[in-house]
PDB file of N, CA, C and O in Angstrom:
ATOM      1  N   MET F   1     132.743  96.910  95.227  1.00  0.00           N
ATOM      2  CA  MET F   1     133.441  96.902  93.952  1.00  0.00           C
ATOM      3  C   MET F   1     134.596  95.903  94.047  1.00  0.00           C
ATOM      4  O   MET F   1     135.297  95.847  95.053  1.00  0.00           O
ATOM      5  N   GLN F   2     134.792  95.169  92.996  1.00  0.00           N
ATOM      6  CA  GLN F   2     135.865  94.183  92.965  1.00  0.00           C
ATOM      7  C   GLN F   2     137.224  94.884  92.959  1.00  0.00           C
ATOM      8  O   GLN F   2     137.381  95.926  92.316  1.00  0.00           O
ATOM      9  N   PRO F   3     138.205  94.326  93.653  1.00  0.00           N
ATOM     10  CA  PRO F   3     139.532  94.952  93.702  1.00  0.00           C
ATOM     11  C   PRO F   3     140.143  95.173  92.317  1.00  0.00           C
ATOM     12  O   PRO F   3     140.759  96.201  92.071  1.00  0.00           O
ATOM     13  N   ALA F   4     139.961  94.221  91.411  1.00  0.00           N
ATOM     14  CA  ALA F   4     140.546  94.381  90.068  1.00  0.00           C
ATOM     15  C   ALA F   4     139.904  95.551  89.340  1.00  0.00           C
ATOM     16  O   ALA F   4     140.596  96.337  88.673  1.00  0.00           O
ATOM     17  N   LEU F   5     138.597  95.701  89.463  1.00  0.00           N
ATOM     18  CA  LEU F   5     137.898  96.823  88.824  1.00  0.00           C
ATOM     19  C   LEU F   5     138.315  98.142  89.455  1.00  0.00           C
ATOM     20  O   LEU F   5     138.563  99.135  88.761  1.00  0.00           O
ATOM     21  N   ARG F   6     138.420  98.153  90.780  1.00  0.00           N
ATOM     22  CA  ARG F   6     138.857  99.360  91.495  1.00  0.00           C
ATOM     23  C   ARG F   6     140.262  99.763  91.026  1.00  0.00           C
ATOM     24  O   ARG F   6     140.540 100.937  90.794  1.00  0.00           O
ATOM     25  N   HIS F   7     141.145  98.785  90.857  1.00  0.00           N
ATOM     26  CA  HIS F   7     142.505  99.046  90.392  1.00  0.00           C
ATOM     27  C   HIS F   7     142.491  99.617  88.973  1.00  0.00           C
ATOM     28  O   HIS F   7     143.216 100.578  88.683  1.00  0.00           O
ATOM     29  N   GLN F   8     141.679  99.035  88.091  1.00  0.00           N
ATOM     30  CA  GLN F   8     141.599  99.534  86.712  1.00  0.00           C
ATOM     31  C   GLN F   8     141.089 100.972  86.680  1.00  0.00           C
ATOM     32  O   GLN F   8     141.624 101.808  85.953  1.00  0.00           O
ATOM     33  N   LEU F   9     140.051 101.249  87.472  1.00  0.00           N
ATOM     34  CA  LEU F   9     139.508 102.613  87.512  1.00  0.00           C
ATOM     35  C   LEU F   9     140.530 103.602  88.074  1.00  0.00           C
ATOM     36  O   LEU F   9     140.677 104.715  87.560  1.00  0.00           O
ATOM     37  N   ALA F  10     141.240 103.205  89.120  1.00  0.00           N
ATOM     38  CA  ALA F  10     142.265 104.087  89.691  1.00  0.00           C
ATOM     39  C   ALA F  10     143.360 104.365  88.672  1.00  0.00           C
ATOM     40  O   ALA F  10     143.836 105.503  88.551  1.00  0.00           O
ATOM     41  N   HIS F  11     143.751 103.344  87.926  1.00  0.00           N
ATOM     42  CA  HIS F  11     144.768 103.521  86.888  1.00  0.00           C
ATOM     43  C   HIS F  11     144.265 104.485  85.805  1.00  0.00           C
ATOM     44  O   HIS F  11     144.999 105.392  85.378  1.00  0.00           O
ATOM     45  N   LEU F  12     143.030 104.299  85.358  1.00  0.00           N
ATOM     46  CA  LEU F  12     142.469 105.194  84.350  1.00  0.00           C
ATOM     47  C   LEU F  12     142.360 106.626  84.870  1.00  0.00           C
ATOM     48  O   LEU F  12     142.641 107.582  84.132  1.00  0.00           O
ATOM     49  N   ASP F  13     141.960 106.787  86.122  1.00  0.00           N
ATOM     50  CA  ASP F  13     141.866 108.126  86.706  1.00  0.00           C
ATOM     51  C   ASP F  13     143.231 108.810  86.732  1.00  0.00           C
ATOM     52  O   ASP F  13     143.347 109.996  86.405  1.00  0.00           O
ATOM     53  N   ARG F  14     144.269 108.068  87.114  1.00  0.00           N
ATOM     54  CA  ARG F  14     145.624 108.648  87.124  1.00  0.00           C
ATOM     55  C   ARG F  14     146.059 109.021  85.704  1.00  0.00           C
ATOM     56  O   ARG F  14     146.662 110.074  85.484  1.00  0.00           O
ATOM     57  N   THR F  15     145.735 108.168  84.742  1.00  0.00           N
ATOM     58  CA  THR F  15     146.092 108.428  83.350  1.00  0.00           C
ATOM     59  C   THR F  15     145.349 109.651  82.824  1.00  0.00           C
ATOM     60  O   THR F  15     145.939 110.515  82.157  1.00  0.00           O
ATOM     61  N   LEU F  16     144.047 109.724  83.115  1.00  0.00           N
ATOM     62  CA  LEU F  16     143.264 110.892  82.683  1.00  0.00           C
ATOM     63  C   LEU F  16     143.825 112.184  83.273  1.00  0.00           C
ATOM     64  O   LEU F  16     143.948 113.199  82.576  1.00  0.00           O
ATOM     65  N   LEU F  17     144.171 112.146  84.549  1.00  0.00           N
ATOM     66  CA  LEU F  17     144.726 113.336  85.199  1.00  0.00           C
ATOM     67  C   LEU F  17     146.039 113.753  84.545  1.00  0.00           C
ATOM     68  O   LEU F  17     146.268 114.939  84.279  1.00  0.00           O
ATOM     69  N   ALA F  18     146.899 112.794  84.249  1.00  0.00           N
ATOM     70  CA  ALA F  18     148.171 113.109  83.587  1.00  0.00           C
ATOM     71  C   ALA F  18     147.923 113.706  82.204  1.00  0.00           C
ATOM     72  O   ALA F  18     148.584 114.680  81.811  1.00  0.00           O
ATOM     73  N   LEU F  19     146.976 113.156  81.465  1.00  0.00           N
ATOM     74  CA  LEU F  19     146.668 113.682  80.127  1.00  0.00           C
ATOM     75  C   LEU F  19     146.054 115.078  80.205  1.00  0.00           C
ATOM     76  O   LEU F  19     146.369 115.950  79.390  1.00  0.00           O
ATOM     77  N   LEU F  20     145.185 115.308  81.194  1.00  0.00           N
ATOM     78  CA  LEU F  20     144.597 116.641  81.354  1.00  0.00           C
ATOM     79  C   LEU F  20     145.667 117.670  81.722  1.00  0.00           C
ATOM     80  O   LEU F  20     145.641 118.809  81.234  1.00  0.00           O
ATOM     81  N   ASN F  21     146.612 117.281  82.568  1.00  0.00           N
ATOM     82  CA  ASN F  21     147.699 118.195  82.914  1.00  0.00           C
ATOM     83  C   ASN F  21     148.554 118.515  81.692  1.00  0.00           C
ATOM     84  O   ASN F  21     148.961 119.665  81.491  1.00  0.00           O
ATOM     85  N   GLU F  22     148.819 117.519  80.865  1.00  0.00           N
ATOM     86  CA  GLU F  22     149.586 117.747  79.640  1.00  0.00           C
ATOM     87  C   GLU F  22     148.816 118.646  78.687  1.00  0.00           C
ATOM     88  O   GLU F  22     149.373 119.539  78.069  1.00  0.00           O
ATOM     89  N   ARG F  23     147.507 118.443  78.577  1.00  0.00           N
ATOM     90  CA  ARG F  23     146.678 119.291  77.709  1.00  0.00           C
ATOM     91  C   ARG F  23     146.720 120.743  78.196  1.00  0.00           C
ATOM     92  O   ARG F  23     146.804 121.668  77.406  1.00  0.00           O
ATOM     93  N   ALA F  24     146.664 120.927  79.513  1.00  0.00           N
ATOM     94  CA  ALA F  24     146.725 122.277  80.079  1.00  0.00           C
ATOM     95  C   ALA F  24     148.056 122.942  79.747  1.00  0.00           C
ATOM     96  O   ALA F  24     148.098 124.126  79.388  1.00  0.00           O
ATOM     97  N   ARG F  25     149.145 122.186  79.849  1.00  0.00           N
ATOM     98  CA  ARG F  25     150.459 122.760  79.512  1.00  0.00           C
ATOM     99  C   ARG F  25     150.525 123.167  78.046  1.00  0.00           C
ATOM    100  O   ARG F  25     151.036 124.233  77.713  1.00  0.00           O
ATOM    101  N   LEU F  26     150.004 122.338  77.163  1.00  0.00           N
ATOM    102  CA  LEU F  26     150.028 122.656  75.738  1.00  0.00           C
ATOM    103  C   LEU F  26     149.096 123.813  75.410  1.00  0.00           C
ATOM    104  O   LEU F  26     149.432 124.693  74.616  1.00  0.00           O
ATOM    105  N   LEU F  27     147.926 123.817  76.032  1.00  0.00           N
ATOM    106  CA  LEU F  27     146.952 124.866  75.753  1.00  0.00           C
ATOM    107  C   LEU F  27     147.452 126.232  76.200  1.00  0.00           C
ATOM    108  O   LEU F  27     147.064 127.254  75.634  1.00  0.00           O
ATOM    109  N   ALA F  28     148.337 126.263  77.171  1.00  0.00           N
ATOM    110  CA  ALA F  28     148.881 127.528  77.654  1.00  0.00           C
ATOM    111  C   ALA F  28     149.651 128.271  76.566  1.00  0.00           C
ATOM    112  O   ALA F  28     149.801 129.490  76.623  1.00  0.00           O
ATOM    113  N   SER F  29     150.100 127.558  75.534  1.00  0.00           N
ATOM    114  CA  SER F  29     150.863 128.199  74.462  1.00  0.00           C
ATOM    115  C   SER F  29     150.008 128.513  73.231  1.00  0.00           C
ATOM    116  O   SER F  29     150.529 128.924  72.209  1.00  0.00           O
ATOM    117  N   VAL F  30     148.688 128.331  73.347  1.00  0.00           N
ATOM    118  CA  VAL F  30     147.774 128.574  72.229  1.00  0.00           C
ATOM    119  C   VAL F  30     146.872 129.735  72.591  1.00  0.00           C
ATOM    120  O   VAL F  30     146.444 129.872  73.740  1.00  0.00           O
ATOM    121  N   SER F  31     146.538 130.562  71.605  1.00  0.00           N
ATOM    122  CA  SER F  31     145.618 131.667  71.826  1.00  0.00           C
ATOM    123  C   SER F  31     144.258 131.123  72.261  1.00  0.00           C
ATOM    124  O   SER F  31     143.770 130.132  71.723  1.00  0.00           O
ATOM    125  N   ALA F  32     143.633 131.793  73.228  1.00  0.00           N
ATOM    126  CA  ALA F  32     142.344 131.341  73.760  1.00  0.00           C
ATOM    127  C   ALA F  32     141.261 131.306  72.695  1.00  0.00           C
ATOM    128  O   ALA F  32     140.320 130.523  72.788  1.00  0.00           O
ATOM    129  N   ASP F  33     141.382 132.148  71.683  1.00  0.00           N
ATOM    130  CA  ASP F  33     140.342 132.192  70.647  1.00  0.00           C
ATOM    131  C   ASP F  33     140.802 131.581  69.323  1.00  0.00           C
ATOM    132  O   ASP F  33     140.259 131.889  68.270  1.00  0.00           O
ATOM    133  N   ASP F  34     141.782 130.699  69.368  1.00  0.00           N
ATOM    134  CA  ASP F  34     142.287 130.035  68.163  1.00  0.00           C
ATOM    135  C   ASP F  34     141.178 129.184  67.537  1.00  0.00           C
ATOM    136  O   ASP F  34     140.755 128.193  68.129  1.00  0.00           O
ATOM    137  N   PRO F  35     140.695 129.568  66.338  1.00  0.00           N
ATOM    138  CA  PRO F  35     139.591 128.814  65.726  1.00  0.00           C
ATOM    139  C   PRO F  35     139.980 127.386  65.344  1.00  0.00           C
ATOM    140  O   PRO F  35     139.130 126.503  65.314  1.00  0.00           O
ATOM    141  N   GLY F  36     141.229 127.126  65.082  1.00  0.00           N
ATOM    142  CA  GLY F  36     141.665 125.787  64.731  1.00  0.00           C
ATOM    143  C   GLY F  36     141.466 124.804  65.864  1.00  0.00           C
ATOM    144  O   GLY F  36     141.151 123.640  65.651  1.00  0.00           O
ATOM    145  N   ARG F  37     141.623 125.291  67.080  1.00  0.00           N
ATOM    146  CA  ARG F  37     141.440 124.440  68.258  1.00  0.00           C
ATOM    147  C   ARG F  37     139.995 123.987  68.362  1.00  0.00           C
ATOM    148  O   ARG F  37     139.705 122.812  68.591  1.00  0.00           O
ATOM    149  N   PHE F  38     139.053 124.916  68.142  1.00  0.00           N
ATOM    150  CA  PHE F  38     137.635 124.573  68.222  1.00  0.00           C
ATOM    151  C   PHE F  38     137.234 123.641  67.083  1.00  0.00           C
ATOM    152  O   PHE F  38     136.467 122.698  67.290  1.00  0.00           O
ATOM    153  N   ALA F  39     137.765 123.894  65.895  1.00  0.00           N
ATOM    154  CA  ALA F  39     137.455 123.043  64.745  1.00  0.00           C
ATOM    155  C   ALA F  39     137.950 121.619  64.978  1.00  0.00           C
ATOM    156  O   ALA F  39     137.276 120.647  64.606  1.00  0.00           O
ATOM    157  N   MET F  40     139.098 121.486  65.595  1.00  0.00           N
ATOM    158  CA  MET F  40     139.660 120.162  65.864  1.00  0.00           C
ATOM    159  C   MET F  40     138.755 119.365  66.804  1.00  0.00           C
ATOM    160  O   MET F  40     138.458 118.196  66.565  1.00  0.00           O
ATOM    161  N   VAL F  41     138.280 120.009  67.865  1.00  0.00           N
ATOM    162  CA  VAL F  41     137.391 119.323  68.815  1.00  0.00           C
ATOM    163  C   VAL F  41     136.052 119.008  68.148  1.00  0.00           C
ATOM    164  O   VAL F  41     135.515 117.911  68.315  1.00  0.00           O
ATOM    165  N   ASP F  42     135.516 119.956  67.371  1.00  0.00           N
ATOM    166  CA  ASP F  42     134.254 119.707  66.663  1.00  0.00           C
ATOM    167  C   ASP F  42     134.375 118.503  65.743  1.00  0.00           C
ATOM    168  O   ASP F  42     133.479 117.656  65.689  1.00  0.00           O
ATOM    169  N   ASP F  43     135.482 118.417  65.018  1.00  0.00           N
ATOM    170  CA  ASP F  43     135.694 117.284  64.109  1.00  0.00           C
ATOM    171  C   ASP F  43     135.790 115.976  64.894  1.00  0.00           C
ATOM    172  O   ASP F  43     135.202 114.959  64.508  1.00  0.00           O
ATOM    173  N   LEU F  44     136.499 116.015  65.985  1.00  0.00           N
ATOM    174  CA  LEU F  44     136.632 114.832  66.834  1.00  0.00           C
ATOM    175  C   LEU F  44     135.262 114.351  67.313  1.00  0.00           C
ATOM    176  O   LEU F  44     134.950 113.161  67.269  1.00  0.00           O
ATOM    177  N   LEU F  45     134.426 115.294  67.737  1.00  0.00           N
ATOM    178  CA  LEU F  45     133.106 114.930  68.244  1.00  0.00           C
ATOM    179  C   LEU F  45     132.177 114.436  67.139  1.00  0.00           C
ATOM    180  O   LEU F  45     131.336 113.567  67.375  1.00  0.00           O
ATOM    181  N   ARG F  46     132.315 114.964  65.928  1.00  0.00           N
ATOM    182  CA  ARG F  46     131.505 114.486  64.799  1.00  0.00           C
ATOM    183  C   ARG F  46     131.826 113.033  64.473  1.00  0.00           C
ATOM    184  O   ARG F  46     130.950 112.277  64.082  1.00  0.00           O
ATOM    185  N   ARG F  47     133.087 112.650  64.626  1.00  0.00           N
ATOM    186  CA  ARG F  47     133.518 111.293  64.289  1.00  0.00           C
ATOM    187  C   ARG F  47     133.406 110.333  65.477  1.00  0.00           C
ATOM    188  O   ARG F  47     133.610 109.138  65.331  1.00  0.00           O
ATOM    189  N   HIS F  48     133.045 110.854  66.622  1.00  0.00           N
ATOM    190  CA  HIS F  48     132.931 110.072  67.855  1.00  0.00           C
ATOM    191  C   HIS F  48     131.846 109.000  67.716  1.00  0.00           C
ATOM    192  O   HIS F  48     130.758 109.260  67.218  1.00  0.00           O
ATOM    193  N   ASP F  49     132.150 107.778  68.162  1.00  0.00           N
ATOM    194  CA  ASP F  49     131.142 106.705  68.103  1.00  0.00           C
ATOM    195  C   ASP F  49     131.068 105.897  69.396  1.00  0.00           C
ATOM    196  O   ASP F  49     130.622 104.759  69.406  1.00  0.00           O
ATOM    197  N   GLY F  50     131.466 106.498  70.500  1.00  0.00           N
ATOM    198  CA  GLY F  50     131.442 105.801  71.786  1.00  0.00           C
ATOM    199  C   GLY F  50     130.116 105.959  72.495  1.00  0.00           C
ATOM    200  O   GLY F  50     129.160 106.511  71.944  1.00  0.00           O
ATOM    201  N   PRO F  51     130.046 105.505  73.731  1.00  0.00           N
ATOM    202  CA  PRO F  51     128.784 105.517  74.470  1.00  0.00           C
ATOM    203  C   PRO F  51     128.369 106.892  74.998  1.00  0.00           C
ATOM    204  O   PRO F  51     127.225 107.072  75.386  1.00  0.00           O
ATOM    205  N   PHE F  52     129.263 107.867  74.980  1.00  0.00           N
ATOM    206  CA  PHE F  52     128.913 109.200  75.463  1.00  0.00           C
ATOM    207  C   PHE F  52     128.183 109.999  74.388  1.00  0.00           C
ATOM    208  O   PHE F  52     128.487 109.882  73.204  1.00  0.00           O
ATOM    209  N   CYS F  53     127.263 110.843  74.823  1.00  0.00           N
ATOM    210  CA  CYS F  53     126.588 111.787  73.930  1.00  0.00           C
ATOM    211  C   CYS F  53     127.621 112.829  73.495  1.00  0.00           C
ATOM    212  O   CYS F  53     128.357 113.384  74.330  1.00  0.00           O
ATOM    213  N   ALA F  54     127.692 113.116  72.194  1.00  0.00           N
ATOM    214  CA  ALA F  54     128.675 114.081  71.677  1.00  0.00           C
ATOM    215  C   ALA F  54     128.491 115.459  72.319  1.00  0.00           C
ATOM    216  O   ALA F  54     129.468 116.142  72.619  1.00  0.00           O
ATOM    217  N   ALA F  55     127.248 115.857  72.562  1.00  0.00           N
ATOM    218  CA  ALA F  55     127.001 117.169  73.179  1.00  0.00           C
ATOM    219  C   ALA F  55     127.562 117.205  74.602  1.00  0.00           C
ATOM    220  O   ALA F  55     128.135 118.220  75.028  1.00  0.00           O
ATOM    221  N   THR F  56     127.433 116.114  75.326  1.00  0.00           N
ATOM    222  CA  THR F  56     127.976 116.034  76.684  1.00  0.00           C
ATOM    223  C   THR F  56     129.499 116.098  76.648  1.00  0.00           C
ATOM    224  O   THR F  56     130.124 116.796  77.455  1.00  0.00           O
ATOM    225  N   LEU F  57     130.096 115.381  75.710  1.00  0.00           N
ATOM    226  CA  LEU F  57     131.552 115.443  75.565  1.00  0.00           C
ATOM    227  C   LEU F  57     132.001 116.849  75.185  1.00  0.00           C
ATOM    228  O   LEU F  57     133.041 117.316  75.650  1.00  0.00           O
ATOM    229  N   GLY F  58     131.221 117.518  74.347  1.00  0.00           N
ATOM    230  CA  GLY F  58     131.553 118.896  73.978  1.00  0.00           C
ATOM    231  C   GLY F  58     131.585 119.801  75.204  1.00  0.00           C
ATOM    232  O   GLY F  58     132.477 120.645  75.351  1.00  0.00           O
ATOM    233  N   LYS F  59     130.622 119.623  76.099  1.00  0.00           N
ATOM    234  CA  LYS F  59     130.601 120.401  77.345  1.00  0.00           C
ATOM    235  C   LYS F  59     131.815 120.066  78.205  1.00  0.00           C
ATOM    236  O   LYS F  59     132.396 120.946  78.843  1.00  0.00           O
ATOM    237  N   ALA F  60     132.187 118.788  78.226  1.00  0.00           N
ATOM    238  CA  ALA F  60     133.358 118.381  79.009  1.00  0.00           C
ATOM    239  C   ALA F  60     134.619 119.038  78.455  1.00  0.00           C
ATOM    240  O   ALA F  60     135.441 119.570  79.219  1.00  0.00           O
ATOM    241  N   PHE F  61     134.786 119.024  77.123  1.00  0.00           N
ATOM    242  CA  PHE F  61     135.949 119.678  76.520  1.00  0.00           C
ATOM    243  C   PHE F  61     135.945 121.175  76.826  1.00  0.00           C
ATOM    244  O   PHE F  61     136.996 121.758  77.126  1.00  0.00           O
ATOM    245  N   ALA F  62     134.773 121.801  76.761  1.00  0.00           N
ATOM    246  CA  ALA F  62     134.688 123.239  77.055  1.00  0.00           C
ATOM    247  C   ALA F  62     135.093 123.528  78.500  1.00  0.00           C
ATOM    248  O   ALA F  62     135.828 124.476  78.772  1.00  0.00           O
ATOM    249  N   ALA F  63     134.638 122.695  79.428  1.00  0.00           N
ATOM    250  CA  ALA F  63     134.986 122.883  80.841  1.00  0.00           C
ATOM    251  C   ALA F  63     136.480 122.661  81.069  1.00  0.00           C
ATOM    252  O   ALA F  63     137.124 123.409  81.815  1.00  0.00           O
ATOM    253  N   ILE F  64     137.031 121.653  80.402  1.00  0.00           N
ATOM    254  CA  ILE F  64     138.466 121.385  80.528  1.00  0.00           C
ATOM    255  C   ILE F  64     139.262 122.556  79.982  1.00  0.00           C
ATOM    256  O   ILE F  64     140.210 123.038  80.609  1.00  0.00           O
ATOM    257  N   ASP F  65     138.879 123.038  78.800  1.00  0.00           N
ATOM    258  CA  ASP F  65     139.576 124.181  78.208  1.00  0.00           C
ATOM    259  C   ASP F  65     139.480 125.409  79.101  1.00  0.00           C
ATOM    260  O   ASP F  65     140.462 126.124  79.295  1.00  0.00           O
ATOM    261  N   GLU F  66     138.301 125.647  79.653  1.00  0.00           N
ATOM    262  CA  GLU F  66     138.121 126.800  80.541  1.00  0.00           C
ATOM    263  C   GLU F  66     139.049 126.694  81.749  1.00  0.00           C
ATOM    264  O   GLU F  66     139.703 127.651  82.131  1.00  0.00           O
ATOM    265  N   GLY F  67     139.120 125.503  82.326  1.00  0.00           N
ATOM    266  CA  GLY F  67     140.010 125.291  83.465  1.00  0.00           C
ATOM    267  C   GLY F  67     141.467 125.471  83.083  1.00  0.00           C
ATOM    268  O   GLY F  67     142.245 126.061  83.830  1.00  0.00           O
ATOM    269  N   CYS F  68     141.843 124.976  81.908  1.00  0.00           N
ATOM    270  CA  CYS F  68     143.226 125.116  81.441  1.00  0.00           C
ATOM    271  C   CYS F  68     143.567 126.580  81.214  1.00  0.00           C
ATOM    272  O   CYS F  68     144.640 127.053  81.597  1.00  0.00           O
ATOM    273  N   LEU F  69     142.649 127.304  80.593  1.00  0.00           N
ATOM    274  CA  LEU F  69     142.911 128.718  80.294  1.00  0.00           C
ATOM    275  C   LEU F  69     142.936 129.543  81.572  1.00  0.00           C
ATOM    276  O   LEU F  69     143.734 130.468  81.702  1.00  0.00           O
ATOM    277  N   ASP F  70     142.051 129.215  82.530  1.00  0.00           N
ATOM    278  CA  ASP F  70     142.070 129.912  83.815  1.00  0.00           C
ATOM    279  C   ASP F  70     143.410 129.710  84.511  1.00  0.00           C
ATOM    280  O   ASP F  70     143.986 130.642  85.067  1.00  0.00           O
ATOM    281  N   GLU F  71     143.896 128.485  84.473  1.00  0.00           N
ATOM    282  CA  GLU F  71     145.180 128.174  85.112  1.00  0.00           C
ATOM    283  C   GLU F  71     146.319 128.911  84.408  1.00  0.00           C
ATOM    284  O   GLU F  71     147.225 129.438  85.060  1.00  0.00           O
ATOM    285  N   ALA F  72     146.273 128.970  83.079  1.00  0.00           N
ATOM    286  CA  ALA F  72     147.311 129.680  82.328  1.00  0.00           C
ATOM    287  C   ALA F  72     147.307 131.159  82.686  1.00  0.00           C
ATOM    288  O   ALA F  72     148.353 131.773  82.857  1.00  0.00           O
ATOM    289  N   ALA F  73     146.120 131.737  82.823  1.00  0.00           N
ATOM    290  CA  ALA F  73     146.025 133.154  83.188  1.00  0.00           C
ATOM    291  C   ALA F  73     146.573 133.385  84.589  1.00  0.00           C
ATOM    292  O   ALA F  73     147.272 134.367  84.841  1.00  0.00           O
ATOM    293  N   ARG F  74     146.266 132.460  85.509  1.00  0.00           N
ATOM    294  CA  ARG F  74     146.793 132.603  86.870  1.00  0.00           C
ATOM    295  C   ARG F  74     148.320 132.503  86.873  1.00  0.00           C
ATOM    296  O   ARG F  74     149.007 133.223  87.567  1.00  0.00           O
ATOM    297  N   ALA F  75     148.855 131.579  86.080  1.00  0.00           N
ATOM    298  CA  ALA F  75     150.300 131.401  86.023  1.00  0.00           C
ATOM    299  C   ALA F  75     150.973 132.633  85.448  1.00  0.00           C
ATOM    300  O   ALA F  75     152.016 133.057  85.932  1.00  0.00           O
ATOM    301  N   LYS F  76     150.382 133.221  84.419  1.00  0.00           N
ATOM    302  CA  LYS F  76     150.962 134.441  83.825  1.00  0.00           C
ATOM    303  C   LYS F  76     150.914 135.589  84.823  1.00  0.00           C
ATOM    304  O   LYS F  76     151.850 136.363  84.923  1.00  0.00           O
ATOM    305  N   GLY F  77     149.814 135.691  85.567  1.00  0.00           N
ATOM    306  CA  GLY F  77     149.691 136.748  86.567  1.00  0.00           C
ATOM    307  C   GLY F  77     150.694 136.592  87.697  1.00  0.00           C
ATOM    308  O   GLY F  77     151.248 137.563  88.200  1.00  0.00           O
ATOM    309  N   ALA F  78     150.978 135.377  88.058  1.00  0.00           N
ATOM    310  CA  ALA F  78     151.931 135.106  89.147  1.00  0.00           C
ATOM    311  C   ALA F  78     153.365 135.398  88.724  1.00  0.00           C
ATOM    312  O   ALA F  78     154.203 135.726  89.563  1.00  0.00           O
ATOM    313  N   SER F  79     153.649 135.299  87.419  1.00  0.00           N
ATOM    314  CA  SER F  79     155.016 135.506  86.962  1.00  0.00           C
ATOM    315  C   SER F  79     155.334 136.976  86.739  1.00  0.00           C
ATOM    316  O   SER F  79     156.467 137.329  86.472  1.00  0.00           O
ATOM    317  N   ARG F  80     154.353 137.846  86.881  1.00  0.00           N
ATOM    318  CA  ARG F  80     154.597 139.277  86.662  1.00  0.00           C
ATOM    319  C   ARG F  80     155.129 139.938  87.885  1.00  0.00           C
ATOM    320  O   ARG F  80     155.009 139.647  88.966  1.00  0.00           O
TER     321      ARG F  80
END
């Protein structure tokens, strides 16, 4: 892999990780079954026009949300 490409990918990976951590922090203050949250992601995926399959992205969002909610539950349990 070319060094410039490796650098770009590493930068994107760091950025994605920072954004996922921020999403987890924000999601911790939202009810796990908030229908508005699901509607927002569904709308985003309907309007999506990138190279990823919308169904695959939907699974990715679900996995991210599950991880965020699991972490929020662990944090609440630790603070008790």
